[in-house]
XYZ file of C-alpha atoms in Angstrom:
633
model
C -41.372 -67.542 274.398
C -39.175 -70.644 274.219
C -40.892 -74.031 275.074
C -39.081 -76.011 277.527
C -38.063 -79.664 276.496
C -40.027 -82.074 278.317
C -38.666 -85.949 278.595
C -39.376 -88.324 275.478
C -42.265 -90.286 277.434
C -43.899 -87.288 279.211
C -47.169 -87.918 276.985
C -47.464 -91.313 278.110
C -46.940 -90.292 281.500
C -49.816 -87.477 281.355
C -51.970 -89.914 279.721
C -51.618 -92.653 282.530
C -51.974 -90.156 284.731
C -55.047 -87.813 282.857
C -57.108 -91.310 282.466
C -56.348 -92.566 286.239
C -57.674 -89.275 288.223
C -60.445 -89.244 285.663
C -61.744 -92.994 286.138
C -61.757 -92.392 289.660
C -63.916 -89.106 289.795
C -66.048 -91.019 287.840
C -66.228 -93.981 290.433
C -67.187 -91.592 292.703
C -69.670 -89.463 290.412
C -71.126 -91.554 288.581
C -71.956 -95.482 289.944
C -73.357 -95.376 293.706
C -70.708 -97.602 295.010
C -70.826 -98.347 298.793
C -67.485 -97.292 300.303
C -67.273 -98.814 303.909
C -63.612 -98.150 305.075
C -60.309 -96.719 304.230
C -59.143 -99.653 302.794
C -62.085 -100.300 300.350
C -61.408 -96.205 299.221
C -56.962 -97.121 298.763
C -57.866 -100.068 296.867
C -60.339 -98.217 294.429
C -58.102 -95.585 293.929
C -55.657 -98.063 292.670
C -57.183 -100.103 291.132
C -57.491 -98.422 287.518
C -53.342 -98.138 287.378
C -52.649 -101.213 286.277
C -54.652 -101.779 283.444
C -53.334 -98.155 282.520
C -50.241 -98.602 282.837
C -50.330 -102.117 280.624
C -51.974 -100.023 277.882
C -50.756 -97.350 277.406
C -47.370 -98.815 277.713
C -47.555 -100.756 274.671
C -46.784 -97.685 272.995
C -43.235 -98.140 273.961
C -42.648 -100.649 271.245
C -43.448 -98.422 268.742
C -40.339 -96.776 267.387
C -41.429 -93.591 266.044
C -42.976 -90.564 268.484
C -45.626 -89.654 266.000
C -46.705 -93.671 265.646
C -46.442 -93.503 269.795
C -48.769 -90.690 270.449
C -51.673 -91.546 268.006
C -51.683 -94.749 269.674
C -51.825 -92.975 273.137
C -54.503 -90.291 271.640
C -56.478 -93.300 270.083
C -56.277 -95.531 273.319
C -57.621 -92.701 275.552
C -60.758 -92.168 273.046
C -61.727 -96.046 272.765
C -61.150 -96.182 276.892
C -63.433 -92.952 277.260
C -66.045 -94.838 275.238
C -65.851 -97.829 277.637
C -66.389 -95.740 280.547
C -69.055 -93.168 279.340
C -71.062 -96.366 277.663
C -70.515 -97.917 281.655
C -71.803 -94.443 282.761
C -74.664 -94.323 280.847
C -76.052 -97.880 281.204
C -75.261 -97.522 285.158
C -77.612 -94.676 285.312
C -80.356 -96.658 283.334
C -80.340 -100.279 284.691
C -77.564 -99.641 287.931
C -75.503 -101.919 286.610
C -72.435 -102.503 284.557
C -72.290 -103.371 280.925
C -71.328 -107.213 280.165
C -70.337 -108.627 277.146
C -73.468 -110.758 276.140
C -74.801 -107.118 276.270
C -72.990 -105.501 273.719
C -74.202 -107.943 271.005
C -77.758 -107.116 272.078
C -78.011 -104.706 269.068
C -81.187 -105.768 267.750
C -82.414 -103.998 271.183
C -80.642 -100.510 270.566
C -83.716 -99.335 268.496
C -85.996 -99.785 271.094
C -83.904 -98.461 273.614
C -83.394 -95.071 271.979
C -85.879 -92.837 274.203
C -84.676 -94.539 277.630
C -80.604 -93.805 276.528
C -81.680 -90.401 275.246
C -82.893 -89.470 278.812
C -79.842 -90.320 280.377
C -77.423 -88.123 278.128
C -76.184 -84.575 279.382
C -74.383 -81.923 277.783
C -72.369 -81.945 280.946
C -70.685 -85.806 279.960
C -68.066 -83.969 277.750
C -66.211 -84.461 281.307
C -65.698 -88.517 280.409
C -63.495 -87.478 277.569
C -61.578 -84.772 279.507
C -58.534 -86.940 279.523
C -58.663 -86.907 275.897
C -58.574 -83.039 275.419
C -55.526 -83.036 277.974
C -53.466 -85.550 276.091
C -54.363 -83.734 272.758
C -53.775 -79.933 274.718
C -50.211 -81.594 275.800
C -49.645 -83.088 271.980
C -49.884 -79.476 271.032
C -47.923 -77.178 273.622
C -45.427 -79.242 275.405
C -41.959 -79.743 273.335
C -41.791 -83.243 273.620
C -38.456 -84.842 272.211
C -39.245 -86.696 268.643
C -36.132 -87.883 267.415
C -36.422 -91.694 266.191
C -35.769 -93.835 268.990
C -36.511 -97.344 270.141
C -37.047 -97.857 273.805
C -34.798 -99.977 275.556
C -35.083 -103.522 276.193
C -34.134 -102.867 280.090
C -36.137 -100.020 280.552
C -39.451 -101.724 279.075
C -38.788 -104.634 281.592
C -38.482 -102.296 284.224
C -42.077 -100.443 283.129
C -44.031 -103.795 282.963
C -42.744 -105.518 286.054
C -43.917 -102.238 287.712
C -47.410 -102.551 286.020
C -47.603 -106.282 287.310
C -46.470 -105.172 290.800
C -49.112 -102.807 291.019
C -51.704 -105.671 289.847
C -50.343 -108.013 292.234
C -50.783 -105.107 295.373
C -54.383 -104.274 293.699
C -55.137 -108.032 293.833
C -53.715 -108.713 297.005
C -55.422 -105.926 298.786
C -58.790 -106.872 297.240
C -58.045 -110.413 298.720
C -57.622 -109.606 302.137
C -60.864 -107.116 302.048
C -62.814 -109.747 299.591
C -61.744 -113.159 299.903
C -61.962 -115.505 296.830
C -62.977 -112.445 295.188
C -63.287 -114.133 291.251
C -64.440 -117.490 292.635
C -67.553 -116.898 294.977
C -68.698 -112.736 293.485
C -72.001 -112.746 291.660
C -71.945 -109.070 292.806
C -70.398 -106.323 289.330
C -70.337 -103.936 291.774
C -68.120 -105.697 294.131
C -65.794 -106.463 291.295
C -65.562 -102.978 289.841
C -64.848 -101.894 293.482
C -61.656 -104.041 293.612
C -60.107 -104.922 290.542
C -61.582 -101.709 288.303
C -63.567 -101.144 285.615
C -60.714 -101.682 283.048
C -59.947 -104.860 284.631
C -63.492 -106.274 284.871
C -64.499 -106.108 281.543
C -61.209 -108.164 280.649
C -62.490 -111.009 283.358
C -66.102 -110.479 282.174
C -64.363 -111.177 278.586
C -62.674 -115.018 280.325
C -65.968 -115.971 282.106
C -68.048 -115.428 278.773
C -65.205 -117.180 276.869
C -65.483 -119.982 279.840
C -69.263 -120.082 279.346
C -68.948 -121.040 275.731
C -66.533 -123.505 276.865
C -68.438 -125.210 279.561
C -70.598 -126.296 276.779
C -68.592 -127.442 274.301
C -66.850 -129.781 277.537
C -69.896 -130.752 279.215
C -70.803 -134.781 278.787
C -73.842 -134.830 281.054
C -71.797 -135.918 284.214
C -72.260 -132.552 285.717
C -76.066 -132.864 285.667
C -75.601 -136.018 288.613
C -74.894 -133.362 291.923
C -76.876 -131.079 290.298
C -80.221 -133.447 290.184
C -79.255 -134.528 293.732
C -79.451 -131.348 294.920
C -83.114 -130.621 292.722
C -84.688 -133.865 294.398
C -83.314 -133.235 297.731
C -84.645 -129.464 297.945
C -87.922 -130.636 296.491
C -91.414 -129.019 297.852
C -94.524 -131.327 297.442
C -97.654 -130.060 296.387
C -100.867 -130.008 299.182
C -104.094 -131.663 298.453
C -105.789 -128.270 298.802
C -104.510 -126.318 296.360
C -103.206 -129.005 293.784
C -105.428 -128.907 290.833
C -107.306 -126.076 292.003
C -107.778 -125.122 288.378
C -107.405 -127.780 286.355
C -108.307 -127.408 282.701
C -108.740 -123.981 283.629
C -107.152 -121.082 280.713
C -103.675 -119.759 282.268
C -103.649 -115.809 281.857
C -100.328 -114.613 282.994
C -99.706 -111.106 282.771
C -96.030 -109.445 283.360
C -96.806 -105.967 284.830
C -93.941 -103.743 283.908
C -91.414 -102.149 286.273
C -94.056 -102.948 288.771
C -93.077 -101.977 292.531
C -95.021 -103.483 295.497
C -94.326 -99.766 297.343
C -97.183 -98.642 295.671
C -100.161 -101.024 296.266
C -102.374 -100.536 299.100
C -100.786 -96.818 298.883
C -101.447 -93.486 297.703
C -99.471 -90.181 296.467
C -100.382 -86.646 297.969
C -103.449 -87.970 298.835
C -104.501 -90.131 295.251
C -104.648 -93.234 295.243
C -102.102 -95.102 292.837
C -103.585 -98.684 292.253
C -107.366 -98.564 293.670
C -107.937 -102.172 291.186
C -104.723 -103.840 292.228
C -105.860 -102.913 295.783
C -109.343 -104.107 295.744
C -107.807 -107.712 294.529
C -105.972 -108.002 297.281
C -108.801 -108.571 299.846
C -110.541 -110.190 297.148
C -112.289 -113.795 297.794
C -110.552 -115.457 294.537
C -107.464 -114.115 294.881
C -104.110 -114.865 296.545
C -102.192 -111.673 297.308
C -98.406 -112.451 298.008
C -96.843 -109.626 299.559
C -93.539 -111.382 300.163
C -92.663 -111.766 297.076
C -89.620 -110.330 294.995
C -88.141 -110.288 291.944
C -84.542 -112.127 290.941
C -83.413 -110.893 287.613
C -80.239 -109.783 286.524
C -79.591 -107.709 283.199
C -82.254 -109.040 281.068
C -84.762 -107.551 283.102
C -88.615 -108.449 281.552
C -86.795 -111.287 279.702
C -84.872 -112.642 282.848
C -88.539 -112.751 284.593
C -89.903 -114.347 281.376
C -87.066 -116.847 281.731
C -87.677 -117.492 285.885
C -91.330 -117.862 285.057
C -91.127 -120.814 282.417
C -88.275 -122.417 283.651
C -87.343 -122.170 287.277
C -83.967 -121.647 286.914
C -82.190 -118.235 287.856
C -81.072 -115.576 284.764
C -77.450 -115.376 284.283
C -75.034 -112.572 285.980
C -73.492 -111.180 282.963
C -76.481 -111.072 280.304
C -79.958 -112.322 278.978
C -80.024 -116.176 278.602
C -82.407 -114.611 275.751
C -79.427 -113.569 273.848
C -76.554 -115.676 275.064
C -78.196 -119.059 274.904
C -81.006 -119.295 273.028
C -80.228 -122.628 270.987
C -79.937 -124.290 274.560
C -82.662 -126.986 275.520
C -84.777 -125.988 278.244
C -87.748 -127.501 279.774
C -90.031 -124.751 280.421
C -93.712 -124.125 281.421
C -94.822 -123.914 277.902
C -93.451 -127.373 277.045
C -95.325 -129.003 279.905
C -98.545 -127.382 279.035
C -98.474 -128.678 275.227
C -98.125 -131.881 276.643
C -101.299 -131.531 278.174
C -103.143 -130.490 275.392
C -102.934 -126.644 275.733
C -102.365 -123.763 272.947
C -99.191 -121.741 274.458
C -98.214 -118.115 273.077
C -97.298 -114.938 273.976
C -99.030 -111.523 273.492
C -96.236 -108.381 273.242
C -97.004 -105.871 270.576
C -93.225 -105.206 270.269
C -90.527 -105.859 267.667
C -90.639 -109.979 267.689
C -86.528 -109.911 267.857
C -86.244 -107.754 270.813
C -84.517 -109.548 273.524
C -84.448 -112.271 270.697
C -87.753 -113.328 271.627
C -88.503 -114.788 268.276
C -86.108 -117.149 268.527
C -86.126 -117.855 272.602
C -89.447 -118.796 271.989
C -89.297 -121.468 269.957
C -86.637 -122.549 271.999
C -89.548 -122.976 274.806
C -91.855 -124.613 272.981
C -94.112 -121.660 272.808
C -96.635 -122.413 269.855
C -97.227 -119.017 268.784
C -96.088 -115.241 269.443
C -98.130 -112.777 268.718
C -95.953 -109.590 268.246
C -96.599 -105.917 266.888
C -97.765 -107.349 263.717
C -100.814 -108.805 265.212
C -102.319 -105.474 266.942
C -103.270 -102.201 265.434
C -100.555 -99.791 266.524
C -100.721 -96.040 265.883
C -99.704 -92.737 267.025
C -103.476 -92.106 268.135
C -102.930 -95.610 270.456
C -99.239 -95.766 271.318
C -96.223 -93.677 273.551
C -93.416 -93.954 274.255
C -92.259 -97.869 273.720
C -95.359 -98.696 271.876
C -98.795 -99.658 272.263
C -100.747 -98.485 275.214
C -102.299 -100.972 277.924
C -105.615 -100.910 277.749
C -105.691 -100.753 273.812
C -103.384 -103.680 274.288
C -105.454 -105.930 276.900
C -108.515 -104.826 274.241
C -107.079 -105.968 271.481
C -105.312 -109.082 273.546
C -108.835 -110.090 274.951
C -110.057 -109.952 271.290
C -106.750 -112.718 269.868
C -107.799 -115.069 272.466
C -111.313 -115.430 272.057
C -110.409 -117.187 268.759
C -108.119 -119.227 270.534
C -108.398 -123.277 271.450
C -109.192 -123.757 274.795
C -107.199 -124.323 277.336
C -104.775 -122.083 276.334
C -102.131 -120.636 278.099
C -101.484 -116.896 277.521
C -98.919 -114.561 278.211
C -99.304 -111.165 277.784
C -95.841 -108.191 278.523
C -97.260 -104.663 279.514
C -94.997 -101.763 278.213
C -96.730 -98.543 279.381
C -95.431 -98.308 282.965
C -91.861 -98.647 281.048
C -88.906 -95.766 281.563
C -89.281 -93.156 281.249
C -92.691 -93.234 282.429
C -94.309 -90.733 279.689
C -97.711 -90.842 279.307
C -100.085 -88.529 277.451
C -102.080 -85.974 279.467
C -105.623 -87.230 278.640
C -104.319 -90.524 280.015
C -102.788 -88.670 283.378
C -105.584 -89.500 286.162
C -103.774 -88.148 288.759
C -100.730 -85.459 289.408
C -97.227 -85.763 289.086
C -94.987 -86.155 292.769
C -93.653 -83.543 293.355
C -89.881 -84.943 294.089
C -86.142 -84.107 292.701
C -86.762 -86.870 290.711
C -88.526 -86.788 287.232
C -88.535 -90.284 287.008
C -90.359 -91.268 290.162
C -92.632 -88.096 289.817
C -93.989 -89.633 286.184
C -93.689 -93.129 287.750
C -96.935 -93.309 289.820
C -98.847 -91.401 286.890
C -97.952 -94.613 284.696
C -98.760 -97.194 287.424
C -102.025 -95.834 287.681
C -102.671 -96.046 284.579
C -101.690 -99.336 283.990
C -103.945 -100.181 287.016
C -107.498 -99.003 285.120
C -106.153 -100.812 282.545
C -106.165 -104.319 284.307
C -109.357 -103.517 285.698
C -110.406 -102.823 281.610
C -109.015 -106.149 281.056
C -111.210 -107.994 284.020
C -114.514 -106.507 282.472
C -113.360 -107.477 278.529
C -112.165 -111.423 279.437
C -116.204 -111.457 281.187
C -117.729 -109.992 278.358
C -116.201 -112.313 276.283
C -116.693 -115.278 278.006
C -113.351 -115.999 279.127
C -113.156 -114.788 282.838
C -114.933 -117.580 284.544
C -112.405 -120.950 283.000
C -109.302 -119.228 283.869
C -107.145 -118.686 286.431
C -104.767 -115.247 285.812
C -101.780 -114.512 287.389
C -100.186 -111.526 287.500
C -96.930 -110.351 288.919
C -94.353 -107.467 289.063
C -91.376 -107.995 286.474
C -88.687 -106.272 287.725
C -87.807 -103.250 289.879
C -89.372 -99.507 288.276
C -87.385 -97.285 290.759
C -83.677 -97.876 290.515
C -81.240 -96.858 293.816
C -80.046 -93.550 291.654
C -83.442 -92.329 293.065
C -82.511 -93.014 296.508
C -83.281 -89.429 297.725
C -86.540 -89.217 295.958
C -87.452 -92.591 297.525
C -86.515 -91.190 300.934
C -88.983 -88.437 300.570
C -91.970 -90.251 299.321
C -91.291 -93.650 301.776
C -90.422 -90.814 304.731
C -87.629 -92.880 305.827
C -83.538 -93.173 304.441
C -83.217 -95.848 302.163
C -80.853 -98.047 302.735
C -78.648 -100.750 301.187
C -81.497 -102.525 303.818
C -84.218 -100.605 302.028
C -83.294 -101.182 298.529
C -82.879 -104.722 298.798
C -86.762 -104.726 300.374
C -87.916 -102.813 297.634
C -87.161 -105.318 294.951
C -90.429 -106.633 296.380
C -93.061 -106.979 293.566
C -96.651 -108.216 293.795
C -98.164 -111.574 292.782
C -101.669 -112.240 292.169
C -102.879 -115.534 291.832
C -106.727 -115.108 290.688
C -108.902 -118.172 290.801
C -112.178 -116.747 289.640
C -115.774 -118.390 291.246
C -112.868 -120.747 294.081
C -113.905 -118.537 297.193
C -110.206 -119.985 298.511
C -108.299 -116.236 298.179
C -106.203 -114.853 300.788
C -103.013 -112.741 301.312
C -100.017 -114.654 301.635
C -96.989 -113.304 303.673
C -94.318 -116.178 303.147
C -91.064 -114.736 301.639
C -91.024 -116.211 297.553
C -89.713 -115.173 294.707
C -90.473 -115.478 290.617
C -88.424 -118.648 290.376
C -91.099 -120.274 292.637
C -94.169 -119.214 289.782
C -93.171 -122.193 287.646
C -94.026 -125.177 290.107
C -96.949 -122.948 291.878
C -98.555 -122.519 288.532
C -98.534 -126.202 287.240
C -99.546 -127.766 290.418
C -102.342 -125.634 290.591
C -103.604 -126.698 287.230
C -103.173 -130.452 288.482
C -99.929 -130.970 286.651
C -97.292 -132.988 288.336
C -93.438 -131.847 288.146
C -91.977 -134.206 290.424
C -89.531 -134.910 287.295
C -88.972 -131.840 286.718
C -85.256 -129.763 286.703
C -86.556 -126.621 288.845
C -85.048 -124.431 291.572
C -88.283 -122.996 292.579
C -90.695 -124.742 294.717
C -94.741 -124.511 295.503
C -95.597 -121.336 297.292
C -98.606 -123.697 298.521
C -96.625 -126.310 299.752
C -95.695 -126.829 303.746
C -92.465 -127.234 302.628
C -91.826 -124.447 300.867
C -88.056 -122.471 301.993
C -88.920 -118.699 303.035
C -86.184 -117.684 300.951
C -85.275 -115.809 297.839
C -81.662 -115.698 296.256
C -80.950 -112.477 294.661
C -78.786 -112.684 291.072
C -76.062 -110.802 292.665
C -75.527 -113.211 295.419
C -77.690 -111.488 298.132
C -81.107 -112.841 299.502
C -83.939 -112.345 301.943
C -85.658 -114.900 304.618
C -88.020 -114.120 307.249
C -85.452 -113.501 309.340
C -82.556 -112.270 307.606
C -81.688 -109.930 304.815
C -78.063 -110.057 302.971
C -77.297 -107.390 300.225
C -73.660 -105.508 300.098
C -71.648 -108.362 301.968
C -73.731 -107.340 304.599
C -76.215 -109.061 306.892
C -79.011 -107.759 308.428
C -82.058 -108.502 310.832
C -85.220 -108.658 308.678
C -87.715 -106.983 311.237
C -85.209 -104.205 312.766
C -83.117 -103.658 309.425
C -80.157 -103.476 312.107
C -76.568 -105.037 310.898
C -75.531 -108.419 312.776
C -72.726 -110.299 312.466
C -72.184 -111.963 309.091
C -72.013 -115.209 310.613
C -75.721 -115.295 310.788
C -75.896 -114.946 307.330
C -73.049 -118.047 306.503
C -75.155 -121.168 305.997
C -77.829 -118.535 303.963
C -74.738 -117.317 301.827
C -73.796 -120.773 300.913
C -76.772 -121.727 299.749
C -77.229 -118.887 297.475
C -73.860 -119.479 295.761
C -74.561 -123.203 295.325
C -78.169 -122.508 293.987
C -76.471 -120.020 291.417
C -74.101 -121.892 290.587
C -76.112 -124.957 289.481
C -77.932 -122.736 287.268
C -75.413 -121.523 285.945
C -73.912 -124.787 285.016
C -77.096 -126.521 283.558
C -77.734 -123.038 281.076
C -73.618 -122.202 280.448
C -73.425 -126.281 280.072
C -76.806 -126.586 278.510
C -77.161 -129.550 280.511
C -80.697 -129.930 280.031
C -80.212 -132.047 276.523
C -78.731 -134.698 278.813
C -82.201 -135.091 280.710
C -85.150 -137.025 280.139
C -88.574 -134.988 281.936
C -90.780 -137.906 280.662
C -88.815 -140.279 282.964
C -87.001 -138.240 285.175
C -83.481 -139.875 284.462
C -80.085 -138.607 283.308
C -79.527 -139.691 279.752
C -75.971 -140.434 279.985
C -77.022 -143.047 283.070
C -78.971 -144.594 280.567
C -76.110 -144.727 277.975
C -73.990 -146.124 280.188
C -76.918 -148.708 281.114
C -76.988 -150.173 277.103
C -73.266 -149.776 277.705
């Protein structure tokens, strides 16, 4: 049977065509995008053309066919990658892949068991556009005679593609104003301008990152510090100094979820320790309390915790600036005569910890090479709790006192696996592997904190310290929505999920009798200035965000890294605002002045870490070092 001729450019028009219907199933299969109205759904469906059409039209200046369609064949592979790699790393952290991320390589190791659970046999589908374009290579008659493309007609082709920017840009406008000025929010961004075309605008704010530096004189640190003094919380008499020259035991509890204390599973309870603390006479139980990281995850809580200052939106300031100065937690400490470190029996150069640390002033890090790790004692990503608290307790009885330990949990890490003779209590019995295996892990992890009580008493240590422990990030991502619905008996959300990125804090003061549970709305950027003032430290100097949960004049309000936030009254997630106690939507008005705020406090961030704008401060003296170089001017 005789083929039928098809026009020159009909490949390039099947692949524009193959690679836009297929991006857009996957918007709607794959990332759990909130679609609110028929414009938001037009402006999605468009919004992968552009880049597309850009693209894959640079094959038009190639003058022979063959040289065209290996270009087209290539482009639709590399473009598959982008989106399957988005696919995958959605379904793992709900998020998009940033740049900053990419160059995280020295984490891909240790991330091999949590990718391998989130790749099907089913995900040949993200390279069906490929097998089309190759399937039309093959049968259609396509004409191949050597040709260059007119001048004329390529004009023509790329004013179209800019058009069709201009009406996806437009559109996106009028449903999100100042859409690349004021959006912390991926989501939002992939929504309007595409996939395609965020990672090219994720490639100019990394590139203006780097340049903010390289600008920055010190200058910008002036409105900045205003704003620091101005939103400053001081300390109360009755809490400040509580534990002076006490030992500081903080311990980051991994994907910890406050959903789960003071609750149980089918009838078991999940944390019967955790709960006991918090009605416990020494302890301060904040159930308010929520975490703000971004895509660093335990790193971006390591970061809030020692420095006050919010993570970044498109990566770990682990990675992307650790040769920055900072001003953390550990720093202060050493000043006043205390041995700082952190206990992780991981690789020391995941998240680039070996070298973050030293850009906190943290003394020493003791990594996997200072525990006894074996198959008999480890799963999964490593060393199990309780051997780890065991072997932790053992490090820091050999330790100067006061000394100021940090220790990161790993076992309640996904995927949640856990060896049966560790398994106290059943699996759920959801849809949902992950959250079935998730309370088996949290319970564990639980035992293994009260382990850790009983070894820091035998060994002398409980009584002269003061450990504080809080939930790192969220365990339960929104891809287990329906899971959560069953087990919480009630439909979560975009209300819901933005509650449950409330984690607990426990602030144990052993033998102080003061313990309570504390309601106030905080989050893990207010740790920093909590901590230090309750070990008598003043940080009236110091560049921090947070403030003291303790003091009176402490802000019920936590800022979200995507741009949303919670108060006592309101709730903002989605570009939409909602009434804390009902959960009902109200006018976004209500949420202005609180939306405002949150940009302006990310934003300062933002500029002191992109602008490293710390080396231009002195925290002896509390002044701007370019005031005083303009002083001996």
């Amino acid at each position: 049977m005789k083929k039928k001729n098809w026009p020159t450019h009909s490949i390039l028009a099947i692949a524009i065509v193959a690679t836009w219907i297929k991006t857009y199933v996957v918007y709607h299969t794959s990332f759990d995008m909130e679609i609110e109205n028929i414009m938001q759904q037009v402006i999605l469906f468009i919004n992968p053309l552009s880049f597309l059409l850009l693209i894959y039209g640079l094959s038009l200046f190639f003058k022979r066919p063959k040289a065209r369609n290996r270009y087209i064949v290539l482009t639709s592979i590399i473009l598959s990658i982008i989106v399957y790699a988005n696919a995958v790393f959605y379904r793992f952290f709900t998020d998009f892949i940033t740049i900053p991320v990419l160059f995280q390589t020295s984490n891909f190791g240790d991330l091999g068991a949590s990718a391998a659970e989130s790749i099907f046999l089913t995900d040949i589908f993200y390279f069906m556009d490929v097998i089309v374009i190759i399937v039309a290579l093959k049968w259609l008659k396509v004409g191949e005679k050597f040709t260059i493309v007119k001048p004329a007609i390529r004009k023509s082709y790329f004013v179209f593609s800019a058009a069709v920017l201009f009406l996806n840009l437009g559109l996106s406008e009028i449903e999100r104003p100042q859409l690349l000025t004021r959006s912390f929010d991926r989501e939002v961004l992939v929504k309007n301008i595409g996939s395609y075309n965020y990672h090219l605008y994720d490639l100019y704010i990394q590139s203006k990152s780097h340049a903010q530096r390289a600008l920055a004189d010190g200058s910008e640190l002036v409105e900045v510090n205003n704003f620091v003094r101005s939103s400053q919380a001081d300390p109360t008499e009755k809490t400040f100094g509580l534990a002076e020259d006490r030992n500081l035991i903080i311990v980051s509890l991994e994907s910890l979820q406050s959903f789960v204390i003071n609750n149980d599973m089918n009838g078991h309870e999940i944390t019967p320790f955790l709960n006991s603390l918090t009605a416990d006479e020494d302890t301060f139980y904040f159930s308010n309390f929520y975490h703000q990281t971004g895509l660093g995850k335990t790193s971006d809580s390591e970061f809030l915790v020692e420095n006050s200052l919010y993570p970044l939106g498109g990566g770990a300031v682990f990675f992307t600036h650790s040769g920055n100065t900072f001003h953390s937690m550990a720093e202060s400490l050493n000043e006043e005569g205390y041995f700082t470190n952190v206990l992780h029996p991981n690789n020391k150069s995941f998240w680039n910890r070996d070298m973050m640390y030293k850009a906190l002033d943290i003394q020493k890090y003791y990594d996997e090479n200072s525990y006894i790790v074996n198959e008999e004692n480890s799963v999964s990503w490593g060393l199990k709790d309780a051997p780890f608290f065991e072997q932790s307790v053992d490090l820091m009885a050999e330790m100067p006192q006061p000394f100021y330990s940090r220790l990161i949990t790993l076992t309640n890490h996904y995927p949640f696996t856990l060896d049966v003779e560790d398994q106290n209590i059943p699996e759920y019995d959801s849809n949902s592997n992950t959250l079935n295996k998730y309370f088996q892990t949290v319970n564990y992890m639980d035992e293994a904190l009260e382990l850790f009580f009983e070894d820091l008493k035998e060994k002398g240590l409980y009584d002269n310290s003061i450990i504080v422990m809080y939930g790192d990030h969220y365990g339960i991502s929104e891809n287990h929505n329906n899971a959560m619905s069953q087990y919480l008996e009630k439909e979560i959300t975009p209300f819901e999920s933005a509650k449950l990125q409330n984690v607990p804090l426990f602030v144990h003061i052993p033998n102080s009798g003061v313990g309570e549970e504390v309601t106030e709305v905080a989050g893990q950027i207010d740790v920093r200035p909590t901590i230090l003032h309750l070990l008598g430290i003043d940080t009236s100097k110091d560049m921090q965000l947070g403030a003291d949960l303790f003091s009176e004049e402490h802000e019920d309000f936590v800022v979200f890294r995507d741009g949303g936030f919670v108060t006592d009254e309101l709730v903002y997630t989605k570009n939409v605002c909602y009434d804390s106690a009902t959960g009902v939507e109200i006018a976004v008005e209500s949420c202005q002045p609180y939306i405002d705020r949150a940009i302006q406090e990310l934003g300062y961030s933002d500029q002191i870490i992109n602008g490293d704008l710390l080396r231009f401060y002195d925290l002896k003296t509390g002044n701007l070092l370019i005031e005083e170089a303009e002083k001996e001017e």
